[in-house]
PDB file of C-alpha atoms in Angstrom:
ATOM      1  CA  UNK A   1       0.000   0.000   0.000  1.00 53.00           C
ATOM      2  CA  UNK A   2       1.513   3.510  -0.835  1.00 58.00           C
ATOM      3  CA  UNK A   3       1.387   5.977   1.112  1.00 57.00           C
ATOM      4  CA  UNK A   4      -1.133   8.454   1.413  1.00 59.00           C
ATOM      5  CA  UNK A   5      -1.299  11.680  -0.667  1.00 61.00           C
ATOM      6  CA  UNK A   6       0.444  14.630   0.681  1.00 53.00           C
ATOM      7  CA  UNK A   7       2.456  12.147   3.746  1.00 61.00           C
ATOM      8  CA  UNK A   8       6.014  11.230   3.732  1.00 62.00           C
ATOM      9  CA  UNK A   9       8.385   8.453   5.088  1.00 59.00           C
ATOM     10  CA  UNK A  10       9.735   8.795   8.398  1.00 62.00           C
ATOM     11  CA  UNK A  11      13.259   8.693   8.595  1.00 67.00           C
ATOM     12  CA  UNK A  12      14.099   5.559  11.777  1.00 75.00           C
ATOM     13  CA  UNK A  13      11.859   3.440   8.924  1.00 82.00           C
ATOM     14  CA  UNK A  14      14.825   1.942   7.076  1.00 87.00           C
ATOM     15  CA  UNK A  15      16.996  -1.600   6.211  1.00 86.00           C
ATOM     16  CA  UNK A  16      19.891  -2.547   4.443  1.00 89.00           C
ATOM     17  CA  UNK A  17      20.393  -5.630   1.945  1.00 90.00           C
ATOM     18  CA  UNK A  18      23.306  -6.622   0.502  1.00 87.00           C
ATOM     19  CA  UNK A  19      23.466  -9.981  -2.488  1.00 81.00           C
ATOM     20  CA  UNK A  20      19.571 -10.559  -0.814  1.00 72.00           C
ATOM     21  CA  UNK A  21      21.340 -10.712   3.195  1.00 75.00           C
ATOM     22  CA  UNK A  22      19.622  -8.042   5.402  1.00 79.00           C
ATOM     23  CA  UNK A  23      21.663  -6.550   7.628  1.00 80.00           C
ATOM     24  CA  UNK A  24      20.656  -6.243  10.965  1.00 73.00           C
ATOM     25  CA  UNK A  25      20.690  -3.494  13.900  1.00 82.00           C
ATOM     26  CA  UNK A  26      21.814  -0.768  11.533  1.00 87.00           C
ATOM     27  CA  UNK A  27      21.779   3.077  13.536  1.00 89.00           C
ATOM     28  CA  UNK A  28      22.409   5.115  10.637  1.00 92.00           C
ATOM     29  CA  UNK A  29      22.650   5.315   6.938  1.00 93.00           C
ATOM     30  CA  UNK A  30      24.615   8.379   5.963  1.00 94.00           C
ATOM     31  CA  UNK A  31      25.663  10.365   2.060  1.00 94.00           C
ATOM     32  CA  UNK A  32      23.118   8.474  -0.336  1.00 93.00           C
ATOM     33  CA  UNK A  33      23.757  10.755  -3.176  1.00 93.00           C
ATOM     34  CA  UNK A  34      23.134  10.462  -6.579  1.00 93.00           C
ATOM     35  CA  UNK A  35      25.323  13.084  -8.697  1.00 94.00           C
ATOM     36  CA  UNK A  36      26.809  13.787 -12.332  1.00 94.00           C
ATOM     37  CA  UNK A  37      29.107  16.432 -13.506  1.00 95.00           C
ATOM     38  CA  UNK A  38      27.927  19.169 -15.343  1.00 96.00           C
ATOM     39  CA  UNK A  39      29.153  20.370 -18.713  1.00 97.00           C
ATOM     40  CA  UNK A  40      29.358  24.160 -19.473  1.00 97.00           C
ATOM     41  CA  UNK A  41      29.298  25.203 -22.580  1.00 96.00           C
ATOM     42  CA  UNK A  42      30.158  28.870 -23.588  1.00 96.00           C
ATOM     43  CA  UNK A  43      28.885  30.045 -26.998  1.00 95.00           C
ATOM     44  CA  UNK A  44      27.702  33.126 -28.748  1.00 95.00           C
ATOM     45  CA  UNK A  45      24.362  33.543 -29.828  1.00 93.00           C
ATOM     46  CA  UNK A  46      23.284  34.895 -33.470  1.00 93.00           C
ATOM     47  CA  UNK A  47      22.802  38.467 -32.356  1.00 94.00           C
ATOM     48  CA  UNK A  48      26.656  37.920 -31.452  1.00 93.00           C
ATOM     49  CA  UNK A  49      25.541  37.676 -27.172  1.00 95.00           C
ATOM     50  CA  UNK A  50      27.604  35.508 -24.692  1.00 95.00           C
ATOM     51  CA  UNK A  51      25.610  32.502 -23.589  1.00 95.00           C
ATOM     52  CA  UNK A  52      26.490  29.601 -21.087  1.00 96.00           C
ATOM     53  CA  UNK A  53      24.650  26.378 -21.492  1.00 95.00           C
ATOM     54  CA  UNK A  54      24.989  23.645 -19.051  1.00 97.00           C
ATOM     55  CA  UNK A  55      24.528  19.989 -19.799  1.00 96.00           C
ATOM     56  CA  UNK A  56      24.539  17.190 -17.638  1.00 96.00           C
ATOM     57  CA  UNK A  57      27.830  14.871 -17.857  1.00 96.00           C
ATOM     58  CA  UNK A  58      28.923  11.905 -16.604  1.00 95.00           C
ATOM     59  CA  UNK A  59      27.638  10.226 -13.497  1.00 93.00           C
ATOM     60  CA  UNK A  60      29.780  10.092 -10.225  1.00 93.00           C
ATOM     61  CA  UNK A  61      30.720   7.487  -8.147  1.00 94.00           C
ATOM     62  CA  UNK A  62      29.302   7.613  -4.742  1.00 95.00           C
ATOM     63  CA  UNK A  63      30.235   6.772  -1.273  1.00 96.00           C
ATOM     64  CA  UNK A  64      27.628   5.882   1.726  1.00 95.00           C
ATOM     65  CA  UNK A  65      28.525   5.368   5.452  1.00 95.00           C
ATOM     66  CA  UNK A  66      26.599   2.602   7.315  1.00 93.00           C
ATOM     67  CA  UNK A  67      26.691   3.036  11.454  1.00 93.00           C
ATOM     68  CA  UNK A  68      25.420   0.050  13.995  1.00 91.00           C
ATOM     69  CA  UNK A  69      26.172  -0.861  17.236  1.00 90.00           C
ATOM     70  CA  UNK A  70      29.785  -2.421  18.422  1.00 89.00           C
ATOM     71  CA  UNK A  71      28.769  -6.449  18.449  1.00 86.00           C
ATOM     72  CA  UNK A  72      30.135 -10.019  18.031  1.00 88.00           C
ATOM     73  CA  UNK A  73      28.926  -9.705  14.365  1.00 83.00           C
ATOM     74  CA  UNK A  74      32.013  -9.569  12.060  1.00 83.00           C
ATOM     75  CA  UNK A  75      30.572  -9.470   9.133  1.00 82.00           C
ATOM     76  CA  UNK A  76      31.938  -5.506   8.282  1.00 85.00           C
ATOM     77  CA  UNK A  77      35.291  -6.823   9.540  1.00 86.00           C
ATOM     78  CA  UNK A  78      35.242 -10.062   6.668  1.00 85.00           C
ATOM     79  CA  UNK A  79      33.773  -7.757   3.762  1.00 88.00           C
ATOM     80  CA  UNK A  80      36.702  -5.309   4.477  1.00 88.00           C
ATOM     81  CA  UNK A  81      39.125  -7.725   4.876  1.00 88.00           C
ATOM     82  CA  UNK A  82      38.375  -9.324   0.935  1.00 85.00           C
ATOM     83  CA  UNK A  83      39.199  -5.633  -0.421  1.00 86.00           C
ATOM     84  CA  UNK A  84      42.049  -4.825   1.772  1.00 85.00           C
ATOM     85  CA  UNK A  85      43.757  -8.208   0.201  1.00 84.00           C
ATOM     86  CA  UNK A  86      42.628  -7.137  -3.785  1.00 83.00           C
ATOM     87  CA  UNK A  87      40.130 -10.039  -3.448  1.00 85.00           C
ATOM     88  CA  UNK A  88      37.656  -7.432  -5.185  1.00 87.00           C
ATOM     89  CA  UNK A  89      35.510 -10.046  -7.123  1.00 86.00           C
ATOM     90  CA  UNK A  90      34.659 -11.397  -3.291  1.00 84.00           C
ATOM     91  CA  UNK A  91      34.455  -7.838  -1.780  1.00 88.00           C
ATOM     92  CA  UNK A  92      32.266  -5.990  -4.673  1.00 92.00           C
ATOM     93  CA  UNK A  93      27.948  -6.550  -4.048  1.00 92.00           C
ATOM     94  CA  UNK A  94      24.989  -4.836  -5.006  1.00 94.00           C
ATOM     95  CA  UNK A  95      23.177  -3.810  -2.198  1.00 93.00           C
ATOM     96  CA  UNK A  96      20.013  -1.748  -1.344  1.00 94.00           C
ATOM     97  CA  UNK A  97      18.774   0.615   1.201  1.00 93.00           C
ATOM     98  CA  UNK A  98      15.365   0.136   1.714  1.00 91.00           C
ATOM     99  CA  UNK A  99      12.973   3.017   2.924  1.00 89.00           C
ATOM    100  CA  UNK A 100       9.790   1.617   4.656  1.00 86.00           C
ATOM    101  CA  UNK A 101       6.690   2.690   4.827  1.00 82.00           C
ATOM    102  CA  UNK A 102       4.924   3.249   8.364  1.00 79.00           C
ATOM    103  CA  UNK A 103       3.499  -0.331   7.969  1.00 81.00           C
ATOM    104  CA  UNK A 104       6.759  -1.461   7.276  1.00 82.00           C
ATOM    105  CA  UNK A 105       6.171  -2.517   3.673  1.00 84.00           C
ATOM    106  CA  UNK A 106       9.092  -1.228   0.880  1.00 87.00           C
ATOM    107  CA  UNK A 107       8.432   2.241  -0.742  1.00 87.00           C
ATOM    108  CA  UNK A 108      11.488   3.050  -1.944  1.00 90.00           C
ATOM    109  CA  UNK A 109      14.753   1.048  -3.026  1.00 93.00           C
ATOM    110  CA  UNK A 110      18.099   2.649  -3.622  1.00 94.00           C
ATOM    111  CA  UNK A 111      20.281   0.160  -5.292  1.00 95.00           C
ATOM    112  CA  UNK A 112      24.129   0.518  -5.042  1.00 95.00           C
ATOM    113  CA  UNK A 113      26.068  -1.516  -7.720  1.00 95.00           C
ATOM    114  CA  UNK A 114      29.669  -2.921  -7.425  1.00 94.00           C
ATOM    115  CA  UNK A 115      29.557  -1.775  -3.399  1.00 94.00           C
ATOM    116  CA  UNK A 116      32.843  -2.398  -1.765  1.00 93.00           C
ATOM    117  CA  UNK A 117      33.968  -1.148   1.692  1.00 92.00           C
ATOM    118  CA  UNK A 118      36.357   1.823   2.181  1.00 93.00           C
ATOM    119  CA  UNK A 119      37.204   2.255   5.488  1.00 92.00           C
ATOM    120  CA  UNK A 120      36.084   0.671   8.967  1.00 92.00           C
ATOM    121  CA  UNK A 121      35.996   3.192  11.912  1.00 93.00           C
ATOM    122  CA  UNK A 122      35.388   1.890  15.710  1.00 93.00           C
ATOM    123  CA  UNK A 123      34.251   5.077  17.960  1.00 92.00           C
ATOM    124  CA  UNK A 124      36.283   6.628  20.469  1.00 92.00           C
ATOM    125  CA  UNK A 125      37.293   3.962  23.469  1.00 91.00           C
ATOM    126  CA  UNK A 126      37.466   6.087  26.507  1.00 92.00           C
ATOM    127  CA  UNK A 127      37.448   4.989  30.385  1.00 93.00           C
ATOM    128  CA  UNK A 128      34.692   6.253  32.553  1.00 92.00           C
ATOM    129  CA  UNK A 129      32.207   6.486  29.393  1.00 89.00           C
ATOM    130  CA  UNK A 130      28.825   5.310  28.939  1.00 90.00           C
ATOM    131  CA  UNK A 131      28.334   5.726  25.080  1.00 89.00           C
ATOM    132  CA  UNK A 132      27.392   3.028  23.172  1.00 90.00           C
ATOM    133  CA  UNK A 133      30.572   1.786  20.976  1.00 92.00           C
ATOM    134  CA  UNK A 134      29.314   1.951  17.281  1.00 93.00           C
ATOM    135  CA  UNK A 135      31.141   1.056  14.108  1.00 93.00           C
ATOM    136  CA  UNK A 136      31.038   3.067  11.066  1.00 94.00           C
ATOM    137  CA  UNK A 137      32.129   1.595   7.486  1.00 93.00           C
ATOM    138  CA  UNK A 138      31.988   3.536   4.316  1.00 95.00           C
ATOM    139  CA  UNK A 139      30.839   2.120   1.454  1.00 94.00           C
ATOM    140  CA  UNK A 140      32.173   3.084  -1.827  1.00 95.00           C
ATOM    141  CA  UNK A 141      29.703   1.985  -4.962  1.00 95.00           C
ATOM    142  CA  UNK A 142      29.729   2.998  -9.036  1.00 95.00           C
ATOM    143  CA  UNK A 143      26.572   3.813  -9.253  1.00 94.00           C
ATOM    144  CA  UNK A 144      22.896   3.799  -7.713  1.00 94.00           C
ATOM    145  CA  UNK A 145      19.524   3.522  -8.987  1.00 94.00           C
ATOM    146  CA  UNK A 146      16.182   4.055  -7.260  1.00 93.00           C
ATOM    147  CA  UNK A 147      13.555   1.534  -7.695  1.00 87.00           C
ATOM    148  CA  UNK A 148       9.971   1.218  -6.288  1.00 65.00           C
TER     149      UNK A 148
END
């Protein structure tokens, strides 16, 4: 069911999938971005006037950063690990970040193709604090598409 006119998503309504494995207790999805360059081009008109024209170029690659909560799960730490060692036919997946409606059912899909991880961050370890130890791994990807 979509949802009704004139309402929106709400942003905590979210999952992450990558080659058809959700991934669980995710805190925060960060820099979904789809971008191109753009292409000026300076001419003169008829009447002998300066004009700039922009055109849309090439797309850009993108980069998304995925946050959960410090746990036994090493899955980030394995997926890293195949790039780090150039095993980049293991390390690149498609993936999607899933937007939910607030019934939970899919509204929106944004698909990231040839996703590999970047860089694995662990937050700050620090005596005397009660924070909640998260790990943050940015995802590199060619290209995304939105489906749904």
């Amino acid at each position: 069911m979509p949802l009704p006119e004139l309402d929106s998503s709400v942003g905590h309504s979210f999952g992450l999938e990558f080659d058809s494995v959700l991934i669980r207790q995710i805190t925060e999805v960060s820099g979904l971005k789809m971008e191109q360059d753009v292409i000026e081009l300076k001419q003169n008109t008829a009447d002998g006037r300066f004009a700039i024209k922009k055109l849309p170029g090439r797309p850009k690659a993108g980069e998304v950063t995925v946050t959960r909560g410090l746990t036994e799960d090493n899955s980030f730490e394995r997926w890293i690990r195949d790039s780090r060692f150039g095993q980049m036919t293991n390390a690149r997946r498609n993936g999607s970040v899933i937007v939910y409606d607030f019934e939970g059912i899919p509204i929106k899909r944004y698909k990231l193709i040839n996703a590999w991880p970047k860089s694995l961050e662990i937050s700050t370890l620090k005596a005397g604090d009660t924070s909640v130890l998260t790990e943050k791994l940015a995802i590199t990807y060619e290209s995304m598409e939105v489906e749904l």
